[in-house]
Coordinates of C-alpha atoms in Angstrom, one line a residue:
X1 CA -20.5 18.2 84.0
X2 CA -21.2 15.7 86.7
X3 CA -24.9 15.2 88.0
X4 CA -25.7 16.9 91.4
X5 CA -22.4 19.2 91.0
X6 CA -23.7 21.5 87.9
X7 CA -21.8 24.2 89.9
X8 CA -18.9 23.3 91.1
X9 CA -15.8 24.1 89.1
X10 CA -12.9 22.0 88.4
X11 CA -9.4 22.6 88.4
X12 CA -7.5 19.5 86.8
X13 CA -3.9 20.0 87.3
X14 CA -1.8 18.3 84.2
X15 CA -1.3 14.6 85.0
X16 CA -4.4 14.6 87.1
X17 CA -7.2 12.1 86.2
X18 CA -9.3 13.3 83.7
X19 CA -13.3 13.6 84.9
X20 CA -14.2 10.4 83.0
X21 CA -11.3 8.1 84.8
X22 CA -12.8 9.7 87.9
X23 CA -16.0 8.2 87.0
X24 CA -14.2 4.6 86.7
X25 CA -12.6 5.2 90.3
X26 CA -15.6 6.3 92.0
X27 CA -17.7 3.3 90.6
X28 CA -14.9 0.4 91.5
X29 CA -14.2 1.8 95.0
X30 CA -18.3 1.8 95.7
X31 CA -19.9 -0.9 98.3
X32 CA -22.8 -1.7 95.8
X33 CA -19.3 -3.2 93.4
X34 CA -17.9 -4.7 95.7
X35 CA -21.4 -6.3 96.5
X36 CA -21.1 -7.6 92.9
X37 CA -18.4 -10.3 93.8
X38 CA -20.9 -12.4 95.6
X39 CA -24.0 -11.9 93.3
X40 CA -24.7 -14.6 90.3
X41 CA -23.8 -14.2 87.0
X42 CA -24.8 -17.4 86.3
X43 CA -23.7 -20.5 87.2
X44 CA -24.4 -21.2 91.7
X45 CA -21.6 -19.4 92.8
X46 CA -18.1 -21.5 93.3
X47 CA -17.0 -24.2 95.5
X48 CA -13.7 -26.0 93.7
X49 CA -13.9 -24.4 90.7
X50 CA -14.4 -20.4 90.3
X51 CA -16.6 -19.3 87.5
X52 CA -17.4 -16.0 87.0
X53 CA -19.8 -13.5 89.5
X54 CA -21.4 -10.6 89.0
X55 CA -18.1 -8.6 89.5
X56 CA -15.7 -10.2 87.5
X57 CA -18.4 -10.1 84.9
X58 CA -18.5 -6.4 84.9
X59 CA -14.9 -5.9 85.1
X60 CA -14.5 -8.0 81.3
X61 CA -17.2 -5.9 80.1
X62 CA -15.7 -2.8 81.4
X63 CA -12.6 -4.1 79.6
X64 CA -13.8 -4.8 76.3
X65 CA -15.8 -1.4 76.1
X66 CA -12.7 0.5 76.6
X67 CA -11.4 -1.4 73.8
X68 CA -14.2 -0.6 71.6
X69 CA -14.3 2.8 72.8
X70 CA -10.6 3.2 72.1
X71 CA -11.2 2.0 68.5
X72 CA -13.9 4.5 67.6
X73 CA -11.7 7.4 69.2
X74 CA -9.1 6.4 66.6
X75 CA -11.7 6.2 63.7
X76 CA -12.5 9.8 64.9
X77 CA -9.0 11.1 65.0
X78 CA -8.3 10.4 62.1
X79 CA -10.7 13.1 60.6
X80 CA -10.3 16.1 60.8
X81 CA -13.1 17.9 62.0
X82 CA -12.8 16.1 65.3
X83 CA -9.0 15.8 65.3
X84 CA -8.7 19.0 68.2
X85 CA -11.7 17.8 69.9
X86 CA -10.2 17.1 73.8
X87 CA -12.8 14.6 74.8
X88 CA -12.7 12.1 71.8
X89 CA -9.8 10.1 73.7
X90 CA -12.3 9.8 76.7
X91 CA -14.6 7.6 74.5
X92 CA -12.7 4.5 75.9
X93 CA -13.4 5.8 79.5
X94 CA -16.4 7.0 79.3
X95 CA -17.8 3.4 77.8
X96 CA -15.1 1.6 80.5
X97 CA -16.6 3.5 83.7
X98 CA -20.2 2.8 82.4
X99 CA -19.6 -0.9 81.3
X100 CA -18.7 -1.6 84.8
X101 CA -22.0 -0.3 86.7
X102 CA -24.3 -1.5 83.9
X103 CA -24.8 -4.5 86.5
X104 CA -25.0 -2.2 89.6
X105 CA -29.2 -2.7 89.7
X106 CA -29.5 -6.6 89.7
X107 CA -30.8 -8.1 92.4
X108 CA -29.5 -11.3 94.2
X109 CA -29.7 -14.5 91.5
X110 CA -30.2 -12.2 88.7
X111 CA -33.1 -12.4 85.9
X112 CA -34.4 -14.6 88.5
X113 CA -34.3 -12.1 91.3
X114 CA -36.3 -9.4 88.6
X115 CA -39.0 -11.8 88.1
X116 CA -39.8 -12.3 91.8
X117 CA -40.1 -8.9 92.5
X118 CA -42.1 -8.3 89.5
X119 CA -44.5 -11.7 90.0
X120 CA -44.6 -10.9 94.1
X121 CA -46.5 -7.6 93.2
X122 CA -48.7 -9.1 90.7
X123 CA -49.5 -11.9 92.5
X124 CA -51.2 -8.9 95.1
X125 CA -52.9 -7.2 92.7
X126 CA -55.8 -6.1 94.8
X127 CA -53.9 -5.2 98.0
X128 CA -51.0 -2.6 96.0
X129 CA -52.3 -1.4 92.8
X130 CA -54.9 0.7 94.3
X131 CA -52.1 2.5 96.6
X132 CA -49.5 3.6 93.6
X133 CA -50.5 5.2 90.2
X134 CA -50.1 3.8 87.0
X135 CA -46.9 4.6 86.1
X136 CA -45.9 3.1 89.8
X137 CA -47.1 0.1 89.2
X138 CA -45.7 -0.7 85.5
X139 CA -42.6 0.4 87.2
X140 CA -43.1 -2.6 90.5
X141 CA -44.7 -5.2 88.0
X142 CA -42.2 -4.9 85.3
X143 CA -39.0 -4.4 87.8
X144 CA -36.0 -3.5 85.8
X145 CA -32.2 -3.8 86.5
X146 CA -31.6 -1.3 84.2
X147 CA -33.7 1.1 85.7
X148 CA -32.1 -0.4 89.5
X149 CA -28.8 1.1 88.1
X150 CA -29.7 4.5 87.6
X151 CA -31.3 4.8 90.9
X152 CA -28.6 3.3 92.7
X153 CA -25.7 5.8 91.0
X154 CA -28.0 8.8 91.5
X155 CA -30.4 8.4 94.1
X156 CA -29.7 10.5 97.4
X157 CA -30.1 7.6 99.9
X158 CA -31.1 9.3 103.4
X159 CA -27.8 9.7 105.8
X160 CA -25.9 9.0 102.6
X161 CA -23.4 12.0 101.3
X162 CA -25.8 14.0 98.9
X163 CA -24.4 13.2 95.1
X164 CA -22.7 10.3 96.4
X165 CA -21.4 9.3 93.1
X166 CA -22.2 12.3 91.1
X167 CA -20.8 10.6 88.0
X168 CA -20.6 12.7 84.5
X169 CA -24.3 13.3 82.4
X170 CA -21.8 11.1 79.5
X171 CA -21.0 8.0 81.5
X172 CA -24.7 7.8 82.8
X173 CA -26.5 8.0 79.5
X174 CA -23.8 5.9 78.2
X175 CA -25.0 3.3 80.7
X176 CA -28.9 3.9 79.8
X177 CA -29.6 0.7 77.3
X178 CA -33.4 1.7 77.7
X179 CA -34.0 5.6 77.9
X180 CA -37.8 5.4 78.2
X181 CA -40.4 5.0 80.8
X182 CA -41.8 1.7 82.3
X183 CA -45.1 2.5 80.3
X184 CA -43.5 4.0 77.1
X185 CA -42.0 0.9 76.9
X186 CA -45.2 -1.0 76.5
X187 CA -46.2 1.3 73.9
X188 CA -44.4 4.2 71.9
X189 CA -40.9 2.6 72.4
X190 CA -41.1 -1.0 71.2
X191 CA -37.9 -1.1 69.9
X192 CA -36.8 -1.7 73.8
X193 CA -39.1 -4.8 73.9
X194 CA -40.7 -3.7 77.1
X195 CA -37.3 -3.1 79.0
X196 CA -37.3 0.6 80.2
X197 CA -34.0 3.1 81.8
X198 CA -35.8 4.7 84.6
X199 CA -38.7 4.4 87.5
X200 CA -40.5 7.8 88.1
X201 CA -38.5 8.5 90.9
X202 CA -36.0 9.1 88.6
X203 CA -37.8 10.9 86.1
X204 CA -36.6 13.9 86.2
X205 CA -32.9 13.2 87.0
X206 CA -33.1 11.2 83.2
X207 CA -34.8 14.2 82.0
X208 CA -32.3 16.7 83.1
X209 CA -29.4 14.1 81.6
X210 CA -31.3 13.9 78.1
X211 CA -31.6 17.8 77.8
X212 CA -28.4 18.5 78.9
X213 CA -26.8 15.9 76.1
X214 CA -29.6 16.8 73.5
X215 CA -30.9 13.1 73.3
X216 CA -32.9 12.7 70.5
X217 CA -37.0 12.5 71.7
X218 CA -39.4 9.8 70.0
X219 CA -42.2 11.8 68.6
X220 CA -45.8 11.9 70.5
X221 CA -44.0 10.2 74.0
X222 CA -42.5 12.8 76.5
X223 CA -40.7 9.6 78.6
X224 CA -39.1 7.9 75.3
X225 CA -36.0 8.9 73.6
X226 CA -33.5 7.5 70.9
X227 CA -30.1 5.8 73.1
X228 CA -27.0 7.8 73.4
X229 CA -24.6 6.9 70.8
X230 CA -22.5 5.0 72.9
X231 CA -24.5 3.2 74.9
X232 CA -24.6 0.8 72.2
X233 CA -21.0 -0.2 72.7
X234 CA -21.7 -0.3 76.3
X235 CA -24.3 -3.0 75.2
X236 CA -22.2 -4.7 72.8
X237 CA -19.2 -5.3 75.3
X238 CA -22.0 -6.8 77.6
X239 CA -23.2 -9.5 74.9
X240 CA -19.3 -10.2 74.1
X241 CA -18.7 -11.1 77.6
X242 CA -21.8 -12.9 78.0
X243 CA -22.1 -15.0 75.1
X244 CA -18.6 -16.4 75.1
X245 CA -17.5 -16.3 79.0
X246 CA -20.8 -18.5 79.7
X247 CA -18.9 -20.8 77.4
X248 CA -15.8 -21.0 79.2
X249 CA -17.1 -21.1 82.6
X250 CA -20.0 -24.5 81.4
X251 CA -16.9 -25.9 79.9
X252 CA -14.5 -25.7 83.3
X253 CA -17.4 -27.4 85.1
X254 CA -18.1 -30.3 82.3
X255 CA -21.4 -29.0 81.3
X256 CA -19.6 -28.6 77.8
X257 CA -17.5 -30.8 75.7
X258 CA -14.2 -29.5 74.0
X259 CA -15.8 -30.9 70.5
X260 CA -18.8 -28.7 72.1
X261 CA -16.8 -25.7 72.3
X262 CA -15.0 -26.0 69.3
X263 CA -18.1 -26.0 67.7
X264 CA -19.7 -22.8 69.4
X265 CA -16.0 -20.6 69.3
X266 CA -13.8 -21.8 66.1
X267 CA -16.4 -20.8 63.1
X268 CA -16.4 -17.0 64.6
X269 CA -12.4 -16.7 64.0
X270 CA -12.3 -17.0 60.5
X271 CA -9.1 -16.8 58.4
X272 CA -7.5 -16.7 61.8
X273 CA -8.9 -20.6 62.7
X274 CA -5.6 -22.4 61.4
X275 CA -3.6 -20.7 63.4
X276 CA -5.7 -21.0 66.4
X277 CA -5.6 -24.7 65.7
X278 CA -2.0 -24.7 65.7
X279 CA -1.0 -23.0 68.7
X280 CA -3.7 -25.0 71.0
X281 CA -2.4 -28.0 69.8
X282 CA 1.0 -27.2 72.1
X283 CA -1.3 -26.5 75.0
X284 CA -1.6 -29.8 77.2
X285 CA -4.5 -28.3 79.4
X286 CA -7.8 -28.4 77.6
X287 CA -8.7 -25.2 80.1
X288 CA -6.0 -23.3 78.3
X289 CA -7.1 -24.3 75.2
X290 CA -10.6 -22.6 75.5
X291 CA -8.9 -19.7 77.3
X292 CA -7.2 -19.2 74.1
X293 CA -10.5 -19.7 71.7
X294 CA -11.7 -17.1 74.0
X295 CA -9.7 -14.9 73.8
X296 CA -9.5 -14.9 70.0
X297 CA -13.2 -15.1 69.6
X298 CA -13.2 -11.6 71.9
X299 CA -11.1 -10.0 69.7
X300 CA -12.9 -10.7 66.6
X301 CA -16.2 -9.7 67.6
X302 CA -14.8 -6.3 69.0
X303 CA -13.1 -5.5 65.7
X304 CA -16.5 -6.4 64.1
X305 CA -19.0 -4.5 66.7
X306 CA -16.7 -1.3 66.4
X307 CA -16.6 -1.6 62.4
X308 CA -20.4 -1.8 62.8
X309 CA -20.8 1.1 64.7
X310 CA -19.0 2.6 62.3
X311 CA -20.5 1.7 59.0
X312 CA -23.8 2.7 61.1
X313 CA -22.8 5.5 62.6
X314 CA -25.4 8.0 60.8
X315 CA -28.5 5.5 61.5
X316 CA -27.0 6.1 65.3
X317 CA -26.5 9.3 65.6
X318 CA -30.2 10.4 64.0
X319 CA -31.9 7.4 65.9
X320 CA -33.0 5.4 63.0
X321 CA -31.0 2.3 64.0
X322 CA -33.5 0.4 65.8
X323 CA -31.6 -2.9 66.5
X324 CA -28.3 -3.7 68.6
X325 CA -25.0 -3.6 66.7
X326 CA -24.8 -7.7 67.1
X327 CA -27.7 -7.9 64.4
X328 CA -25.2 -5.3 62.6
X329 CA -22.5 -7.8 62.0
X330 CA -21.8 -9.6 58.4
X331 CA -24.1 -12.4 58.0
X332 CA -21.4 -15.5 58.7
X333 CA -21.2 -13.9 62.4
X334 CA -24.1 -13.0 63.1
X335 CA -26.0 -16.4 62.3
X336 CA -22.7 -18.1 64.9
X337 CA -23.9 -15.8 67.3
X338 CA -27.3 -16.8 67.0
X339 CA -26.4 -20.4 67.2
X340 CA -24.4 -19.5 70.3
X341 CA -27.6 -18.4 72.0
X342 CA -29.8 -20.9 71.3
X343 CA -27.2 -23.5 72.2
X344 CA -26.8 -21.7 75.6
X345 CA -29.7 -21.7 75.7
X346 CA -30.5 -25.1 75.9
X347 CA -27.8 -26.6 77.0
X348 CA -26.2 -24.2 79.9
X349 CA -28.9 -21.6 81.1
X350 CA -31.0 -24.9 81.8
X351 CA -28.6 -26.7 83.0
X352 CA -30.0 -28.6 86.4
X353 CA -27.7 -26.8 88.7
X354 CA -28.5 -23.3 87.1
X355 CA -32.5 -23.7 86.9
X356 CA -32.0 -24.9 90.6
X357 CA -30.2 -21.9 92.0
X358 CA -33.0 -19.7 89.7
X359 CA -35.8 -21.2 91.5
X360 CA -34.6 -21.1 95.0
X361 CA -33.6 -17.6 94.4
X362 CA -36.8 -16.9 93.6
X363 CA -38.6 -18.4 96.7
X364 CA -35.8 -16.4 98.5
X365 CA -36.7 -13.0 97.3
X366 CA -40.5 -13.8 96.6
X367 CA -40.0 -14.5 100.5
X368 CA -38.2 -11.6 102.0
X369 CA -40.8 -9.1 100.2
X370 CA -43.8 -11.0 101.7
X371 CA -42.2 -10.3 105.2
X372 CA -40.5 -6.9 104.7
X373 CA -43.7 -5.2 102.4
X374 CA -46.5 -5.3 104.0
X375 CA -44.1 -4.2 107.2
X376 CA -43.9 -1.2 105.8
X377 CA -46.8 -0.3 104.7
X378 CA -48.1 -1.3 108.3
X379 CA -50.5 -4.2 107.0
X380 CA -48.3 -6.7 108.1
X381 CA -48.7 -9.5 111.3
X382 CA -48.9 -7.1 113.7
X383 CA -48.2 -3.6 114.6
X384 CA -45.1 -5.0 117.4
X385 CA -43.9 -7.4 114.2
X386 CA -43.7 -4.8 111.7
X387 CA -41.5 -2.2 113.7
X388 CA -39.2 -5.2 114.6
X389 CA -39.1 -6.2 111.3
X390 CA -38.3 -2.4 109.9
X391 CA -35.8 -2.5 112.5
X392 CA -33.5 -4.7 110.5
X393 CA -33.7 -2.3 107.3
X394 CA -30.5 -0.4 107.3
X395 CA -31.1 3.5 107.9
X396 CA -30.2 4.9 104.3
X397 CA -32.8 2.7 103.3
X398 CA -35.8 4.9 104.7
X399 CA -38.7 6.2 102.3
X400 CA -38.2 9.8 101.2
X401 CA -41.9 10.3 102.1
X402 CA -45.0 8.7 103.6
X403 CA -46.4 7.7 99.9
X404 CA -46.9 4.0 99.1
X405 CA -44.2 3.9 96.1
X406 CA -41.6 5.1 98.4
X407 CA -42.3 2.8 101.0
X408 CA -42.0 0.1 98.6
X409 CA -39.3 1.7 96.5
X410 CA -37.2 1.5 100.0
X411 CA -37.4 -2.1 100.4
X412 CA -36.7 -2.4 97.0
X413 CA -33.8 -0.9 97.7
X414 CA -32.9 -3.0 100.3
X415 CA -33.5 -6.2 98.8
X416 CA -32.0 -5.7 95.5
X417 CA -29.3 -4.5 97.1
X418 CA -28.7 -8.0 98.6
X419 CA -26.0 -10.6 97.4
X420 CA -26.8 -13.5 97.1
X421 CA -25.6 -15.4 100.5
X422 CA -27.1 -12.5 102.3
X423 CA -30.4 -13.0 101.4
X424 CA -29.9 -16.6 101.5
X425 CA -29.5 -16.0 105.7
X426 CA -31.7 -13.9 106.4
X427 CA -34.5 -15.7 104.5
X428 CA -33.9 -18.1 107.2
X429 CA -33.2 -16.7 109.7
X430 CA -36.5 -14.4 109.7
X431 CA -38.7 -17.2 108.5
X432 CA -37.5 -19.3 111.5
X433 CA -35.3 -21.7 109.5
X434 CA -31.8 -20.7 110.9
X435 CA -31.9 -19.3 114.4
X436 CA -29.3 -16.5 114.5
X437 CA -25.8 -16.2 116.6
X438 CA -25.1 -13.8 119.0
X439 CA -22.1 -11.6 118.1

């Protein structure tokens, strides 16, 4: 069943694309993708030498979730009260099509770009907290990506084709890491450590999902439920490709030692180390080399997440697993993992370059909401300054009433929606930095 089409019927002829691979296509050929290839993953993006974006990114991750998806359909094949089911060999493609938009709501410079939205509205406590409710306002001073993403793939933007995307209910809970509330997740749902799936605005489009799939409720909280089984693969494909690409990428631009590398990559290949040794040592290009480790390192840690998903399968299913499937690996791994964060910690995420581009990202974005805000709401500079201003808004972006949240949710929509080297230009050009060309 795909969200906004409850009623249309489908006719797959044989051969066709199933409804899940559908789900892929219509997320990959979207502008907000594309948009990805020239947002931050981490690293400034590339002059000489290409690291990885926000697309690439989410193409790896949408690759290694199919994998892990793929293994767990096996596991389930092979028994044989599920062996007629139709849909187990969709697992792969349902966790494929929702590992790729799980980075569709991040603004422009990432975590960095969350915070500045989040700080911008704190910082003007007084002037906006009396105009939104509670809720609102947990949802504008805690701004989520997560949450970003669900709007993006199910909000009806005005002009836009109603349903744009009208993806299946499994791919979007699939992609729903946090399924509770901005306020539940200061209270009842702890276990999300204040991260949350969902702004009001989409209340009731997550509600209808989590009926519909018969997510499992937390008790005494009507906006907190238990994840989707599979979202947890969805997550685990993400920390793969985060934790060992950010590698790769801070060794390519000399941030990182090979004797460095070696020491974050080889201990997580095990009985499989020797031979890695081996064949790198006929590699002449120390890129290949860690292209290699890589590669090997992937693979382990996808045969261990899908073997943990496994051997926890029942904690999943009944919502009693109340930690990510990385904490579920065997102890050797899990403790190299932990070492890999903390080293990347330290040594690449505040790296000078990368705490640089975090800092003027945030001046960038802290910028464009003082200007395009208080526009609309009217408060701004002037009456004649605010409708130029709203002017250069694009017209999907317009408020679905005359409320304060959706004022503010529509410039949030805007300027999330930004890459990077967008909202780098016209920072400057409306704060009078750059003067703009005629075209």
């Amino acid at each position: 069943m795909r969200l906004g089409q409850e009623t249309r019927t489908t006719n797959n002829q044989e051969y066709e694309r199933t409804q899940f691979q559908r789900d892929y296509d219509r997320i990959i050929f979207s502008s907000p993708f594309r948009r990805l290839q020239n947002k931050t993953q981490v690293f400034p993006l590339p002059g000489s030498i290409f690291v990885h974006n926000r697309l690439t990114h989410s193409l790896e991750v949408s690759s290694v979730g199919r994998s892990l998806g793929n293994i767990l359909s096996g596991q389930l094949k092979g028994m044989g009260e599920y062996r007629e089911n139709l849909y187990i060999g969709e697992i792969g493609n349902i966790i494929g099509a929702a590992s790729l938009a799980h980075d569709l709501g991040n603004p422009a410079f990432g975590h960095s770009g969350e915070k500045a939205v989040s700080q911008y509205f704190l910082e003007h406590e007084e002037t906006y907290q009396p105009l939104v409710t509670t809720q609102q306002w947990t949802d504008i001073t805690n701004f989520e990506g997560n949450a970003n993403s669900l709007r993006i793939l199910t909000h009806d933007f005005h002009g836009r084709p109603e349903s744009q995307f009208a993806l299946t209910y499994s791919t979007i809970a699939a992609l729903i890491k946090y399924p509770c509330s901005s306020l539940a997740a200061g209270d009842k749902a702890k276990i999300y450590k204040k991260k949350y799936g969902f702004f009001e605005s989409e209340e009731n489009t997550f509600l209808k999902i989590a009926t519909q799939l018969d997510m499992l409720k937390m008790e005494n909280e009507p906006l907190a439920y238990y994840r989707h089984p599979l979202s947890f693969l969805v997550e685990a494909a993400d920390d793969i490709c985060y934790n060992i690409i950010d590698i790769e990428d801070a060794h390519r631009l000399k941030i990182l030692s090979m004797d460095q590398v070696y020491q974050l990559l080889l201990p997580l290949l095990g009985d499989d180390r020797d031979k890695t040794m081996l064949r790198m040592e006929k590699l002449l290009d120390d890129n290949d080399k860690v292209s290699l480790l890589r590669a090997k390192a992937i693979n382990v840690l996808v045969s261990k997440c899908a073997h943990a998903f496994w051997d926890n399968h029942d904690a999943i299913l009944n919502g009693t697993l109340n930690s990510d499937l990385k904490s579920c690996l065997d102890e050797s791994t899990r403790k190299q993992m932990e070492f890999i964060e903390e080293e990347s910690k330290k040594l690449i995420y505040n790296y000078k370059s990368v705490i640089e581009k975090e800092i003027a990202g945030y001046q960038i974005i802290a910028g464009l909401l003082e200007e395009f805000i208080p526009a609309m709401l009217g408060t701004g500079k002037s009456k004649h300054y605010n409708e130029k201003l709203i002017k250069l808004i694009p017209i999907q972006f317009t408020p679905d009433s005359g409320d304060s949240y959706s004022k503010i949710m529509s410039v949030l929509d805007y300027i999330s929606g930004m890459t990077d080297l967008y909202a780098v230009e016209l920072f400057r050009k409306i704060k009078g930095i750059a003067f703009p060309e005629f075209n």
